[in-house]
Coordinates of C-alpha atoms in Angstrom, one line a residue:
X1 CA -13.0 30.2 18.4
X2 CA -14.2 28.4 21.5
X3 CA -16.0 25.1 21.4
X4 CA -18.5 23.8 23.8
X5 CA -20.3 20.4 24.3
X6 CA -22.9 19.0 26.7
X7 CA -22.2 16.2 29.2
X8 CA -25.6 14.6 28.2
X9 CA -24.6 14.7 24.4
X10 CA -20.9 14.8 23.8
X11 CA -21.4 14.5 20.1
X12 CA -23.0 18.0 20.0
X13 CA -20.2 20.7 19.5
X14 CA -21.2 24.3 19.4
X15 CA -18.6 26.7 18.2
X16 CA -18.6 30.5 19.3
X17 CA -16.1 33.2 18.3
X18 CA -13.7 34.4 20.9
X19 CA -12.4 32.8 24.1
X20 CA -14.2 31.0 26.8
X21 CA -16.2 33.6 28.7
X22 CA -19.6 34.3 30.2
X23 CA -20.6 36.2 27.1
X24 CA -19.3 33.2 24.8
X25 CA -21.3 30.8 26.9
X26 CA -24.4 32.9 26.6
X27 CA -23.9 32.9 22.8
X28 CA -23.4 29.1 22.8
X29 CA -26.6 28.9 25.0
X30 CA -28.5 30.8 22.4
X31 CA -27.2 28.5 19.5
X32 CA -28.3 25.4 21.7
X33 CA -31.7 26.7 22.0
X34 CA -32.0 27.6 18.3
X35 CA -30.8 24.0 17.4
X36 CA -33.2 22.4 19.9
X37 CA -36.0 24.5 18.7
X38 CA -35.3 23.6 15.0
X39 CA -35.2 19.8 16.0
X40 CA -31.6 19.5 15.0
X41 CA -30.5 18.5 18.5
X42 CA -32.4 16.1 20.8
X43 CA -30.7 16.6 23.9
X44 CA -32.2 15.5 27.2
X45 CA -32.0 18.4 29.6
X46 CA -34.5 17.3 32.1
X47 CA -33.3 19.3 35.0
X48 CA -32.8 22.4 32.9
X49 CA -29.4 23.7 31.7
X50 CA -27.4 26.8 32.3
X51 CA -24.5 28.1 30.4
X52 CA -22.0 27.2 33.1
X53 CA -22.8 23.5 32.5
X54 CA -21.1 23.7 29.1
X55 CA -18.0 21.9 28.8
X56 CA -15.2 23.5 26.9
X57 CA -13.8 21.3 24.0
X58 CA -10.0 21.8 24.0
X59 CA -8.0 21.0 21.0
X60 CA -5.3 18.6 21.6
X61 CA -2.0 20.0 20.5
X62 CA -0.3 18.3 17.5
X63 CA 2.4 16.1 18.9
X64 CA 5.8 17.7 18.2
X65 CA 7.8 16.0 15.7
X66 CA 11.0 14.6 16.8
X67 CA 14.3 15.5 15.3
X68 CA 14.5 12.2 13.3
X69 CA 11.3 13.1 11.6
X70 CA 12.5 16.6 10.9
X71 CA 15.6 15.1 9.5
X72 CA 13.7 12.8 7.2
X73 CA 11.5 15.8 6.0
X74 CA 14.4 17.7 5.2
X75 CA 16.4 14.9 3.4
X76 CA 13.3 14.3 1.1
X77 CA 13.1 18.2 0.4
X78 CA 16.8 18.0 -0.5
X79 CA 16.4 15.1 -2.8
X80 CA 13.4 16.6 -4.4
X81 CA 15.4 19.8 -5.0
X82 CA 18.1 17.8 -6.6
X83 CA 15.7 16.0 -8.9
X84 CA 14.1 19.4 -10.1
X85 CA 17.7 20.9 -10.7
X86 CA 18.7 17.7 -12.5
X87 CA 15.8 17.8 -14.8
X88 CA 16.3 21.6 -15.5
X89 CA 19.8 21.2 -16.3
X90 CA 19.4 18.3 -18.5
X91 CA 16.7 20.3 -20.5
X92 CA 19.2 23.3 -21.0
X93 CA 22.4 21.1 -21.6
X94 CA 21.8 20.5 -25.4
X95 CA 21.0 24.0 -26.2
X96 CA 23.7 25.3 -24.1
X97 CA 26.2 23.0 -25.8
X98 CA 25.0 24.2 -29.3
X99 CA 25.5 27.9 -28.2
X100 CA 28.9 27.0 -26.7
X101 CA 30.0 25.7 -30.1
X102 CA 28.9 29.0 -31.7
X103 CA 31.0 31.1 -29.2
X104 CA 34.1 30.1 -31.2
X105 CA 33.1 32.3 -34.0
X106 CA 33.9 35.4 -31.9
X107 CA 37.6 34.1 -31.8
X108 CA 38.2 33.9 -35.5
X109 CA 39.1 36.6 -38.0
X110 CA 36.1 35.5 -40.1
X111 CA 33.2 37.9 -40.6
X112 CA 30.3 37.6 -38.5
X113 CA 26.7 38.6 -39.5
X114 CA 24.5 40.8 -37.4
X115 CA 22.1 37.8 -37.3
X116 CA 24.7 35.3 -36.0
X117 CA 25.7 37.9 -33.1
X118 CA 22.0 38.4 -32.3
X119 CA 21.6 34.6 -32.1
X120 CA 24.6 34.5 -29.9
X121 CA 23.3 37.2 -27.6
X122 CA 20.0 35.0 -27.1
X123 CA 22.1 32.0 -26.5
X124 CA 24.2 33.6 -23.9
X125 CA 21.0 33.6 -21.6
X126 CA 20.8 29.9 -22.3
X127 CA 24.4 29.5 -21.4
X128 CA 24.1 31.5 -18.3
X129 CA 21.0 29.7 -17.2
X130 CA 22.7 26.3 -17.7
X131 CA 25.7 27.3 -16.0
X132 CA 23.6 28.5 -13.1
X133 CA 21.5 25.3 -12.8
X134 CA 24.5 23.2 -13.3
X135 CA 26.4 25.1 -10.2
X136 CA 23.2 24.5 -8.2
X137 CA 22.9 20.9 -9.2
X138 CA 26.5 20.2 -8.2
X139 CA 26.0 21.9 -4.9
X140 CA 22.5 20.1 -4.3
X141 CA 24.2 16.9 -5.3
X142 CA 26.8 17.2 -2.4
X143 CA 24.2 17.9 0.1
X144 CA 22.0 15.0 -1.3
X145 CA 24.6 12.5 -0.2
X146 CA 23.9 13.2 3.4
X147 CA 20.1 13.2 2.7
X148 CA 20.4 9.8 1.0
X149 CA 22.3 8.6 4.3
X150 CA 19.5 9.8 6.4
X151 CA 16.9 8.2 4.5
X152 CA 18.9 4.9 4.3
X153 CA 19.1 4.8 8.0
X154 CA 15.5 5.6 8.5
X155 CA 14.5 2.9 5.8
X156 CA 16.6 0.2 7.6
X157 CA 14.1 -2.0 9.4
X158 CA 14.9 -3.3 12.9
X159 CA 13.1 -6.3 12.1
X160 CA 15.1 -7.1 8.9
X161 CA 17.7 -9.8 9.4
X162 CA 21.2 -8.7 9.3
X163 CA 23.0 -10.0 6.4
X164 CA 26.0 -12.0 7.7
X165 CA 28.6 -13.6 5.4
X166 CA 27.8 -17.3 4.7
X167 CA 30.3 -19.6 6.4
X168 CA 32.7 -21.0 3.9
X169 CA 32.3 -24.7 3.0
X170 CA 35.4 -26.8 3.6
X171 CA 35.8 -29.4 1.0
X172 CA 37.9 -32.3 1.8
X173 CA 41.2 -32.1 0.4
X174 CA 42.3 -34.7 -2.1
X175 CA 45.5 -36.3 -1.7

């Protein structure tokens, strides 16, 4: 998509599909005439106007983010991941501990009903999910320490007064 404007009316922007070419400029000219005929544009083109007089509007490239900004974004993502994992792990913990206490019935000589075994099998899924989230959480937690340091450094203001220890007050000694 290419965009054109007029030197006489820079607020007018005409977009045409494709790249800047004589054909694209002709299409822009046709649009300009339509807009003027419809009264939507009141451009003063006293000396006439040709497609070659269109000014191409170039999009300014977005400024590249620097490494510090990328590090901050990544740190926030790491902390967000940690928060998500922590919530999920906490949701599963109580249920997983309940299932874990039932696992011990497999190691006794007591008879076990088909219903208890079926319940355990369902519970194994919860145990597996909890264990997996817990491992991911522990891994994310170790990564999050670095992320927290990155954010702490970024949040330190250069204007903030440095905290210096207060000088000790000397009291006169009593003799």
